[in-house]
Short mmCIF file of C-alpha atoms in Angstrom, two decimals:
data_model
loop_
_atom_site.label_atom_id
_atom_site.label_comp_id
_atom_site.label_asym_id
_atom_site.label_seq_id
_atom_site.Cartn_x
_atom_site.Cartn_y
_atom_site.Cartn_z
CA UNK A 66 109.52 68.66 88.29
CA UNK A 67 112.97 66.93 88.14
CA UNK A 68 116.01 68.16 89.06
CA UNK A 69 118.12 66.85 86.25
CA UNK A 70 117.20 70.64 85.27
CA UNK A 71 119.73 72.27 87.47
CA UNK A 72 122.24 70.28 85.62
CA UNK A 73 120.30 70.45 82.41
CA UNK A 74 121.72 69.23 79.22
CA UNK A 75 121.67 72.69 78.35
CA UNK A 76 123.53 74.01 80.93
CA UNK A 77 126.05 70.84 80.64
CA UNK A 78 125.81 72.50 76.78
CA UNK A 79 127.29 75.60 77.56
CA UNK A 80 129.35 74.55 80.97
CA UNK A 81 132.38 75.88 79.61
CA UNK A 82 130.89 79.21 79.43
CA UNK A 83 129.08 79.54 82.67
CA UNK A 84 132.11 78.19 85.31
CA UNK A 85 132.80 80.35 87.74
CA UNK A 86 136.24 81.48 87.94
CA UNK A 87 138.26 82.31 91.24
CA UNK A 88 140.50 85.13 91.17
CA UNK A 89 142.18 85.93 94.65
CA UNK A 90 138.86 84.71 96.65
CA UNK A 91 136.79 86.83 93.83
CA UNK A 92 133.89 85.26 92.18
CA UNK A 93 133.50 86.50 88.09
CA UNK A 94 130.48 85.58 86.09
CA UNK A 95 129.71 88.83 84.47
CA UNK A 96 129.27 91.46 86.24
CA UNK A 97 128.49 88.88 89.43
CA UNK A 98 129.04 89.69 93.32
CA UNK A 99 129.34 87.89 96.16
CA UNK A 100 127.22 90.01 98.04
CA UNK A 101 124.34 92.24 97.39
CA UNK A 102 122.90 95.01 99.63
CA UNK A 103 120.62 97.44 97.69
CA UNK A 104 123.08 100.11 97.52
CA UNK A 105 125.55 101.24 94.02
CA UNK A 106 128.63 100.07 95.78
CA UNK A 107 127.13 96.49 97.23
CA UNK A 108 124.86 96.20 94.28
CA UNK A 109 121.17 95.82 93.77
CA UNK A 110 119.33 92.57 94.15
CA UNK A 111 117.20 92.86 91.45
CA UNK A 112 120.14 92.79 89.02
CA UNK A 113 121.45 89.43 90.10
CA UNK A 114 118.76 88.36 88.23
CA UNK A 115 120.48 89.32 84.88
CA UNK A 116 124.01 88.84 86.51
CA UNK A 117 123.71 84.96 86.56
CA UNK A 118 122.23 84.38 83.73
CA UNK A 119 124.87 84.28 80.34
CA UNK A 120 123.07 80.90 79.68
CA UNK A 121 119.56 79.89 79.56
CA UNK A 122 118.56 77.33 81.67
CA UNK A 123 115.73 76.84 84.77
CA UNK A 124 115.12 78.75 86.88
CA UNK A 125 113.92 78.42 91.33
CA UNK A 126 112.54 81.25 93.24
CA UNK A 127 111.01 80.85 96.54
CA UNK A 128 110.00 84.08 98.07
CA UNK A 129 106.90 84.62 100.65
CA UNK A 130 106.59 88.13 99.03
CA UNK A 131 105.68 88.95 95.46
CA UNK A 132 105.03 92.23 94.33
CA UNK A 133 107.03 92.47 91.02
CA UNK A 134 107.58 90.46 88.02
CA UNK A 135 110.63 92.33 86.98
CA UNK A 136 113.19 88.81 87.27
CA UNK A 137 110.39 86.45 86.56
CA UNK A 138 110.55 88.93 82.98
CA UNK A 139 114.40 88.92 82.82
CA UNK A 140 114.65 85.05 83.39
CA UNK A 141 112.29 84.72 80.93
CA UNK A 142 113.83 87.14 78.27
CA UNK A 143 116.94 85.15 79.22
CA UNK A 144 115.87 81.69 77.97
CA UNK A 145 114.85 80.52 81.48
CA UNK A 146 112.01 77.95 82.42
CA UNK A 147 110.94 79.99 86.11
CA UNK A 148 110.02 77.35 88.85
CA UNK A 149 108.08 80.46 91.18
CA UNK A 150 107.10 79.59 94.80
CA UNK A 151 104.97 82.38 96.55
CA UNK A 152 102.85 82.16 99.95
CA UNK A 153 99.27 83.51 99.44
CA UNK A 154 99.02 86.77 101.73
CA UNK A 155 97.99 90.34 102.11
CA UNK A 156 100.93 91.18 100.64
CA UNK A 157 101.33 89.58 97.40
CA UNK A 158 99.51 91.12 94.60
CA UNK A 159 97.14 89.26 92.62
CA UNK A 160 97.61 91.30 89.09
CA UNK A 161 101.33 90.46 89.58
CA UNK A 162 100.43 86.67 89.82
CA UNK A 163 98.48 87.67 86.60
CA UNK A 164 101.29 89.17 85.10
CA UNK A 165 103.76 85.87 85.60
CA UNK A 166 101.41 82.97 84.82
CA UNK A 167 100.97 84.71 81.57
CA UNK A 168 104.81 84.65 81.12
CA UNK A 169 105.74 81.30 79.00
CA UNK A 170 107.62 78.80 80.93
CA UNK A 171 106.39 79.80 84.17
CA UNK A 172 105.04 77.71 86.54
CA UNK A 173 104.05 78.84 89.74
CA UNK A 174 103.18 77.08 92.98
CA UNK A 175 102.18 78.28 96.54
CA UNK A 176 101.69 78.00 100.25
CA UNK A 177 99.15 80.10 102.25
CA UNK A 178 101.40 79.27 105.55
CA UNK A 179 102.72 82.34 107.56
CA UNK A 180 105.28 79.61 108.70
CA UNK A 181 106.73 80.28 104.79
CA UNK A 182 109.67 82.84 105.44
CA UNK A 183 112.30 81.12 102.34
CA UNK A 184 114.22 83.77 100.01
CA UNK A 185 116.22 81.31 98.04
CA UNK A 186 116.72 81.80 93.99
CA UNK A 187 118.63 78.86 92.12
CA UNK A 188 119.76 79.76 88.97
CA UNK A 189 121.82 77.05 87.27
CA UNK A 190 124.61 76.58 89.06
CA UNK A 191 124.39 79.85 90.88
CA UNK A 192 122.06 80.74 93.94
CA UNK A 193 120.96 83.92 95.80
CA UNK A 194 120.17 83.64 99.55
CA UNK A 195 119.31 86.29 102.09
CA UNK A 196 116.34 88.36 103.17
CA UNK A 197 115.38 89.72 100.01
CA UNK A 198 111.78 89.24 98.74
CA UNK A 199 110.89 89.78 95.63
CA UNK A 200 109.30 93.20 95.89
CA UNK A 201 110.54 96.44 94.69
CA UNK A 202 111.44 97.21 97.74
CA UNK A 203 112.92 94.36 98.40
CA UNK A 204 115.25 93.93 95.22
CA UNK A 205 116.35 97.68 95.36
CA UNK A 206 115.62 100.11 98.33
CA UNK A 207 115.49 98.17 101.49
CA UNK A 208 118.94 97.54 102.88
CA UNK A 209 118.83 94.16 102.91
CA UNK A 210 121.58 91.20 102.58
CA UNK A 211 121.92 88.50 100.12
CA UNK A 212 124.54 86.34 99.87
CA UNK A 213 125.38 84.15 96.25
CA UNK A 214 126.57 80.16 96.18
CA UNK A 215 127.96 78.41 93.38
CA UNK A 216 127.81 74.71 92.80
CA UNK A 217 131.27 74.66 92.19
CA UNK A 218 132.72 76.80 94.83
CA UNK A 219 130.01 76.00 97.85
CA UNK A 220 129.20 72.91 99.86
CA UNK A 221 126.18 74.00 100.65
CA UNK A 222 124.89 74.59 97.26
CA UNK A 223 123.54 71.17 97.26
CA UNK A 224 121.58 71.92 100.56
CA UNK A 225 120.10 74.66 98.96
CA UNK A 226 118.67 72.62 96.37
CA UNK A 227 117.15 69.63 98.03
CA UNK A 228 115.39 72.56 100.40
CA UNK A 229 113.89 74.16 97.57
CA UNK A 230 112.68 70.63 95.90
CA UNK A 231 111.09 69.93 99.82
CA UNK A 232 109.04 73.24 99.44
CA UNK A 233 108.25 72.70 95.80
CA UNK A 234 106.82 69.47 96.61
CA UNK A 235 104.78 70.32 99.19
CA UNK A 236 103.20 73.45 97.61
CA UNK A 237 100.34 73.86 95.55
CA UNK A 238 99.25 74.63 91.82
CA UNK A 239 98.59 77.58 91.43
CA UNK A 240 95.82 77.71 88.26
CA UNK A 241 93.71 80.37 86.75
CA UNK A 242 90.62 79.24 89.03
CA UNK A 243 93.13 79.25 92.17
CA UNK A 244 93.99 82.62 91.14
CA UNK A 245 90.69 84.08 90.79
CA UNK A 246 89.62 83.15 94.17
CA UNK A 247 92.50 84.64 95.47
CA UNK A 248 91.74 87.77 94.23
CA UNK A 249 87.79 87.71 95.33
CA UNK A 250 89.67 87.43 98.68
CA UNK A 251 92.29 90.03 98.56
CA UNK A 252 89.35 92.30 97.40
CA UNK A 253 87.07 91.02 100.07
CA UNK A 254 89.39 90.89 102.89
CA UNK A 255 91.39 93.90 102.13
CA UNK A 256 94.76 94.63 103.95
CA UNK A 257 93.48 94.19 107.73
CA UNK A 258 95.90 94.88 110.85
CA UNK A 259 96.60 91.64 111.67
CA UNK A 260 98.04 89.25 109.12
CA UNK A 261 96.57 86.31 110.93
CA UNK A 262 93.06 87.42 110.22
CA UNK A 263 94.06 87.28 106.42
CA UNK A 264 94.82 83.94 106.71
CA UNK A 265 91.92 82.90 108.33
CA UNK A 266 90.07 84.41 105.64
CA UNK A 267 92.05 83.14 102.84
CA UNK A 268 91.39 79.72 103.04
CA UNK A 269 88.05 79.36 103.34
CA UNK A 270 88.42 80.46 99.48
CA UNK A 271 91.73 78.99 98.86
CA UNK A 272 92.92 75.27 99.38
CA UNK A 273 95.33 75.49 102.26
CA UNK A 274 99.06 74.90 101.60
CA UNK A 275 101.29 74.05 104.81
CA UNK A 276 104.73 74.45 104.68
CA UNK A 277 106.82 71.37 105.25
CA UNK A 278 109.48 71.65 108.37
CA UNK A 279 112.74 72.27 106.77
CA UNK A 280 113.77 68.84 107.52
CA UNK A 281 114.22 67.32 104.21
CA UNK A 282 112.21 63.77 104.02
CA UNK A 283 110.95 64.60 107.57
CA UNK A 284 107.11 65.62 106.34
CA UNK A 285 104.60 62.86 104.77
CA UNK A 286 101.86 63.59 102.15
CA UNK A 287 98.73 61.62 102.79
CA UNK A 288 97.79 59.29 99.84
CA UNK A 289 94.76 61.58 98.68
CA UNK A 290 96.35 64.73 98.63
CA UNK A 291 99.55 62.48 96.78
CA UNK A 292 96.98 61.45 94.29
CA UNK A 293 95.54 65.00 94.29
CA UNK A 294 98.55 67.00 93.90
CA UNK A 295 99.75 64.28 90.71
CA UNK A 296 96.54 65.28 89.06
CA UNK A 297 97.30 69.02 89.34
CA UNK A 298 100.62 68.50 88.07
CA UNK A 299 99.60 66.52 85.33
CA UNK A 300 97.05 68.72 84.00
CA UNK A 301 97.87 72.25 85.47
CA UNK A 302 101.50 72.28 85.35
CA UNK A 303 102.35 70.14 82.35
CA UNK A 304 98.93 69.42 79.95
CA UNK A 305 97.24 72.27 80.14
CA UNK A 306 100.25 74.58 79.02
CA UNK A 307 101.29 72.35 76.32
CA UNK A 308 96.99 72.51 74.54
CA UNK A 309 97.57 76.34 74.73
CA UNK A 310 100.80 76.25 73.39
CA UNK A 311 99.23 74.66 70.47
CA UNK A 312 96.21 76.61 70.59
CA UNK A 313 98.10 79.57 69.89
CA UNK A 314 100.16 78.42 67.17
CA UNK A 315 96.81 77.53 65.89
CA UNK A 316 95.22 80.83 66.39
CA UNK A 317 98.37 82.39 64.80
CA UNK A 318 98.41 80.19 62.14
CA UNK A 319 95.30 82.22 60.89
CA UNK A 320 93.68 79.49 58.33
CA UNK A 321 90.64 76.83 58.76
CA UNK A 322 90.03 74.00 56.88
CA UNK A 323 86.61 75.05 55.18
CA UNK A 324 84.61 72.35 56.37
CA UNK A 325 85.53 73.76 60.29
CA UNK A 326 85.54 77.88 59.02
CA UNK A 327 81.87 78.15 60.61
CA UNK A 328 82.48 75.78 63.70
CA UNK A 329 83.82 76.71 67.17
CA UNK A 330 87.43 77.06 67.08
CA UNK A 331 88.09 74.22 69.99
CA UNK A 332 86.12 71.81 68.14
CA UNK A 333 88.54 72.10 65.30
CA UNK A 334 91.80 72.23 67.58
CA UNK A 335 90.82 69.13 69.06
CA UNK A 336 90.11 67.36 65.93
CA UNK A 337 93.17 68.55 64.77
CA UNK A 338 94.82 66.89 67.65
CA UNK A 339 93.25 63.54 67.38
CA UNK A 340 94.11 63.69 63.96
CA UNK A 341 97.61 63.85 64.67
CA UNK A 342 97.36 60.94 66.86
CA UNK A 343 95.63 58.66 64.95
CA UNK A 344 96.79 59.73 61.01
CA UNK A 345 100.91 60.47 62.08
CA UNK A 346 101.66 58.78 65.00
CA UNK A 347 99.52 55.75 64.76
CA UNK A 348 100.61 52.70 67.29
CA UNK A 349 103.55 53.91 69.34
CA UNK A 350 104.76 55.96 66.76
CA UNK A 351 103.97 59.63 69.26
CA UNK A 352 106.39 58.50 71.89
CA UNK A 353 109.21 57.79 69.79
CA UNK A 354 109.39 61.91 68.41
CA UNK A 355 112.49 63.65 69.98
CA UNK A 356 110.79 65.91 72.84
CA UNK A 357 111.74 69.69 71.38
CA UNK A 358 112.07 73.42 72.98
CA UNK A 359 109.89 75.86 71.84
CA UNK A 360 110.95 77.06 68.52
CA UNK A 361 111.19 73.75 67.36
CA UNK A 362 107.43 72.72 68.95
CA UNK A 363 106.47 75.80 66.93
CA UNK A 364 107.58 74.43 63.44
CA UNK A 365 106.07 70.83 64.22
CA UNK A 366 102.92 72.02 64.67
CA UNK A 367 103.14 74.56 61.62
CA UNK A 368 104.04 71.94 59.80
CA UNK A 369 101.20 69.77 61.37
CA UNK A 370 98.77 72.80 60.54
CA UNK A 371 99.47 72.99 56.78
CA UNK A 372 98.88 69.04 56.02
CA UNK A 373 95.90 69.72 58.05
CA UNK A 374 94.46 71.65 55.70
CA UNK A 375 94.89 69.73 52.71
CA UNK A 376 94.07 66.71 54.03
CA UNK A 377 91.47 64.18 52.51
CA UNK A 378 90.84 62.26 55.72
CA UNK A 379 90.20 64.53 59.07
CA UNK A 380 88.26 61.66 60.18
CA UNK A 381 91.71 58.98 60.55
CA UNK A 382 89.20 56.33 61.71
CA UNK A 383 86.41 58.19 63.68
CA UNK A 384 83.31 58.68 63.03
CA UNK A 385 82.94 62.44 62.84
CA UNK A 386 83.58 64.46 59.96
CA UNK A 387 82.81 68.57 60.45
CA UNK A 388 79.37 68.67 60.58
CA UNK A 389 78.83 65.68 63.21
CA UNK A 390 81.73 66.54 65.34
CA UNK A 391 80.09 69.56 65.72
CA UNK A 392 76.86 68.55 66.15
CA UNK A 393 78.37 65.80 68.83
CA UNK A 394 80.01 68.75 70.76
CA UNK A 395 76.91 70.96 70.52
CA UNK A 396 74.62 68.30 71.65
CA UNK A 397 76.74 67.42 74.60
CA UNK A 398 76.77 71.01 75.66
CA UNK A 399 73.53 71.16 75.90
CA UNK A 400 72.62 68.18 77.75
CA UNK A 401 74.93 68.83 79.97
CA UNK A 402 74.24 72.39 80.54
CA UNK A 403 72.54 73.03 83.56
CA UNK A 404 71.86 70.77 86.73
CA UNK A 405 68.29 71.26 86.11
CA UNK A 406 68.87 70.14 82.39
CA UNK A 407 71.16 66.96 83.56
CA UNK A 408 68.14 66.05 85.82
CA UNK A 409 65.67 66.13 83.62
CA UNK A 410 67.29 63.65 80.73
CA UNK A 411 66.58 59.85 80.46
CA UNK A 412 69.24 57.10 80.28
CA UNK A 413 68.22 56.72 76.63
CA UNK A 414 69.31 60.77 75.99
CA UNK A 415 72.39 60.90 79.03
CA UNK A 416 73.83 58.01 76.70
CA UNK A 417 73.62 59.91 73.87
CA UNK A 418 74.98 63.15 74.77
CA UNK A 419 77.72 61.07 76.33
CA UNK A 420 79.12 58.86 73.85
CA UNK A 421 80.32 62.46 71.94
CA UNK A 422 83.07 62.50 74.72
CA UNK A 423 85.80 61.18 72.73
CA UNK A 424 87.50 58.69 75.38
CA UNK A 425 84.09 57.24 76.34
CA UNK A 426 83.51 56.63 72.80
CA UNK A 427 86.66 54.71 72.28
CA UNK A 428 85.26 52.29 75.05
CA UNK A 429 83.65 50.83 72.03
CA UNK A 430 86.99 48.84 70.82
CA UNK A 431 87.03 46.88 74.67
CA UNK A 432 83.46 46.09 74.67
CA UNK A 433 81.80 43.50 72.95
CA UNK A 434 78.48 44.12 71.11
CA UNK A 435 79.51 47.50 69.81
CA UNK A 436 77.45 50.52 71.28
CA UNK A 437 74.79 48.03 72.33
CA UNK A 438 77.27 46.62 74.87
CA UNK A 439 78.55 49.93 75.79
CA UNK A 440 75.28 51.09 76.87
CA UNK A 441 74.82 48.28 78.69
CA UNK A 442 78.15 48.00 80.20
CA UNK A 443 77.05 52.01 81.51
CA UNK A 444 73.74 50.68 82.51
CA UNK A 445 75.81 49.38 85.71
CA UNK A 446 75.42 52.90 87.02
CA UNK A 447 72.15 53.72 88.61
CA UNK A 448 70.55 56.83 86.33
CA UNK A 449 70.69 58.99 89.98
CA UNK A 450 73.72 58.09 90.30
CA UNK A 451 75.30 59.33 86.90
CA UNK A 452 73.21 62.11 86.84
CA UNK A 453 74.84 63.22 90.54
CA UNK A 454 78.22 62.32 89.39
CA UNK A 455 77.89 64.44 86.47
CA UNK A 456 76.22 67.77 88.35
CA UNK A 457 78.65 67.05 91.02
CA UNK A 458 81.63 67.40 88.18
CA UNK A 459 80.13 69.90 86.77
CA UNK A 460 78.25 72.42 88.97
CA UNK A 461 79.70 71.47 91.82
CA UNK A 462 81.36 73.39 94.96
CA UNK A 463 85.48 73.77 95.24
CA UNK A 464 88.07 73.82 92.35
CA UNK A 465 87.40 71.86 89.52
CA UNK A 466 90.18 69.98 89.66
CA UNK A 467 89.17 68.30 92.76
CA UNK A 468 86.06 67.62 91.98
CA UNK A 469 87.49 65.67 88.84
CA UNK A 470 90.00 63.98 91.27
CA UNK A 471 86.81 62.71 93.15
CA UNK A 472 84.58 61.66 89.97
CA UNK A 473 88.01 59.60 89.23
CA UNK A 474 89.48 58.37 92.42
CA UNK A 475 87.02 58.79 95.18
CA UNK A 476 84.30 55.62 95.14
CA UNK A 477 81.24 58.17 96.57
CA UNK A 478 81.64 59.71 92.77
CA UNK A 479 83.38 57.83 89.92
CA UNK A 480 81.37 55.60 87.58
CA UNK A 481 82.12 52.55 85.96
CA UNK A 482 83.13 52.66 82.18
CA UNK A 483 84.14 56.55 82.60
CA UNK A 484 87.48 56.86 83.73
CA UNK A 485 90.42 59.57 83.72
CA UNK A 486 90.33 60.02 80.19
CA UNK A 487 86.66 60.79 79.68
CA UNK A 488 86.22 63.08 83.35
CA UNK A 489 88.94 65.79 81.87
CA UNK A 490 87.68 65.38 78.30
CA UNK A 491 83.71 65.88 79.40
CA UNK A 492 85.51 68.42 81.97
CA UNK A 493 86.89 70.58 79.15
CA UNK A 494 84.67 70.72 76.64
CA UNK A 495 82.05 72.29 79.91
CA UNK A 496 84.59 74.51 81.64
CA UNK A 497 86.28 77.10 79.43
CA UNK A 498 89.16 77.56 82.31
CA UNK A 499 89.82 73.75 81.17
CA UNK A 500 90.95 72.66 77.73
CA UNK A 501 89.33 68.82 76.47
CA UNK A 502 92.06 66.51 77.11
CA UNK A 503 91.82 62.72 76.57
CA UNK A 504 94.70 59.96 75.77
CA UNK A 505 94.49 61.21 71.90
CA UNK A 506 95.21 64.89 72.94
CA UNK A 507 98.15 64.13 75.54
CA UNK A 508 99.23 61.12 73.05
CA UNK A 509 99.38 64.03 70.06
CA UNK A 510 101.07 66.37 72.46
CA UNK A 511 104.14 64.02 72.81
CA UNK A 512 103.89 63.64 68.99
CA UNK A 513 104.32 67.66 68.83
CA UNK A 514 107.25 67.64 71.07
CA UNK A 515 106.10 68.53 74.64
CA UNK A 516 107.25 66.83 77.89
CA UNK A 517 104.04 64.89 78.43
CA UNK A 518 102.42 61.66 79.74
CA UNK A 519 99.48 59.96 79.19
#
């Protein structure tokens, strides 16, 4: 995730203002204590969470117990970006997890580990460590004992920090799909006496998420669940966000370019996005764009959005005008839309519901003999084979995501001439958890403003 955020250019931006000042062994930031006990004369853990937070900046909460949003909501009102770390249990509450991932800026990972017992909470330069979870009991009734670190006053602050990035890094994504498994097994496994059994339980529906020893450096990742865990982070953490950022600008917006008014929405969206690639940031022209925060992402695409509509050329060098793109999309969904249906097609008719995935298409400009050699080229994969590949990505079992991470990286799955770029695009357009993302959307996404590598 980066740490330069804990000294984040804007933090460094309003430095002056946020220094903590030392009066007579006092610390002052507001209305800031050094201590905090869930009572009106030491103070209530819950409002440290506005306490420390004059500026906006990120935001790092680790806590095995989450029952309330309330300072995920008040970082967020606040101007914070919320790192949340959780551990997957009979106690925390699946509508709550709801609640925050539909927060913006919050990203939210987890470990299903009873070994996970960390209450830390970085906030800029100021932290929050003690025995408080963050559950309304927790943050206000319970008589519990939290003690606060500043990176200017405390030595340890810097401990603190490289702890939390060892959990963080470990953890796991948790998504939409993640989440509704975990609450098909809080409602299946209920609250039972013995938190153990929960676990057990758990993750047979949930990938399993070990906490690292507190040792920093002192745990290894193997290289597939490295690979695995980059994938999830690319698409979950950063991609993913950033297409529905846009999408609801888009949806906002409220006007359609005629010739898409009668067409699925996310055929239009992603037109519009390979548009922007290819017709304002041709060559390397969408890396060189100043990244932006949110308001300013908001009036790029806006602006994006109107020339959009009176535009001559929505093609920019594809093929597909309105009608085609949406006949390419429709065909492809329903070739692809059952296993029975993807067993049943011919190479002659896989081919052709194929070559409407964008980033297989584009395989055209490093092939010689034009589609003719592309076909062939793909001819290098058995029919069986494809066809498996493709109900495996599809329909098969587990998260999505790993089964994408297979049909990419793992040689029992992938196919030749369909890479990265065509898996999550042919992944998206199927899956209505998953957005269509190929180089042109993550390319136009950069263009737009957003954090984001191809």
């Amino acid at each position: 995730m980066g740490w330069r955020a804990l000294d984040c250019s804007l933090c460094r931006h309003h430095k002056a203002a946020s220094l903590i000042a030392h009066r007579g062994g006092a610390t002052t930031l507001g209305a800031i204590r050094n201590t905090y006990g869930n009572t009106g004369s030491t103070g209530y853990t819950l409002n440290w969470f506005s306490d420390c937070t004059a500026d906006a900046c990120d935001a790092y909460l680790a806590s095995p117990f989450f029952t309330t949003c309330k300072p995920v909501e008040t970082l967020v009102k606040r101007g914070c970006k919320v790192h949340l770390l959780v551990r997957l249990c009979s106690i925390t509450r699946p509508p709550v997890l709801k609640d925050a991932m539909g927060l913006p800026g919050v990203t939210i990972r987890y470990y299903t580990d009873r070994e996970f017992h960390a209450k830390l909470y970085v906030v800029g330069d100021t932290a929050l460590v003690g025995s408080a979870n963050l559950t309304e009991s927790g943050l206000m009734s319970n008589r519990e004992v939290s003690v606060v670190l500043t990176k200017e006053r405390d030595e340890g602050f810097a401990d603190l920090v490289g702890l939390f990035e060892l959990f963080w890094s470990n953890a796991i994504t948790l998504t939409a799909e993640v989440l509704k498994q975990y609450e098909l097994a809080y409602r299946r496994i209920g609250n039972p006496q013995e938190e153990a059994d929960f676990q057990k339980a758990l993750e047979a529906l949930v990938p399993k998420a070990i906490v690292p020893s507190a040792k920093v450096g002192s745990d290894k990742v193997s290289k597939e669940r490295a690979f695995l865990q980059r994938y999830q982070r690319k698409y979950d953490e950063q991609l993913i966000p950033a297409f529905r950022e846009v999408e609801g600008v888009f949806e906002d917006f409220g006007q359609r370019r005629p010739d898409f008014e009668n067409e699925d929405r996310l055929v239009e969206l992603g037109r519009f996005l390979g548009w922007c690639r290819l017709a304002k940031a041709p060559g390397d022209e969408w890396q060189t764009t100043a990244l932006a925060p949110a308001p300013q992402r908001r009036e790029r695409i806006v602006a994006q959005l109107a020339d959009w509509l009176t535009s001559t050329d929505t093609r920019a060098g594809d093929l597909y005008d309105a009608a085609k793109e949406s006949a390419r999309i429709s065909g492809l969904r329903k070739a692809m839309g059952s296993e029975q249906v993807i067993a049943a097609l011919n190479y002659d008719d896989l081919f052709g519901a194929l070559i409407g995935v964008h980033a297989f298409h584009d395989r055209l400009r490093h092939v010689k003999g034009g589609e003719r050699g592309l076909k062939e080229e793909f001819r290098l994969n058995p029919l069986s084979r494809i066809k498996e590949t493709l109900t495996y990505l599809l329909y098969g079992p587990g998260l999505s995501l790993e089964r994408a991470y297979d049909c990419i990286q793992n040689e029992r799955w992938k196919l030749v001439g369909f890479g990265e770029a065509s898996v999550m695009e042919l992944l998206g357009w199927m899956d209505e958890e998953r957005p269509p993302i190929n180089g042109r959307t993550i390319k136009a996404l950069r263009f737009l403003g957003f954090d984001v590598r191809d």
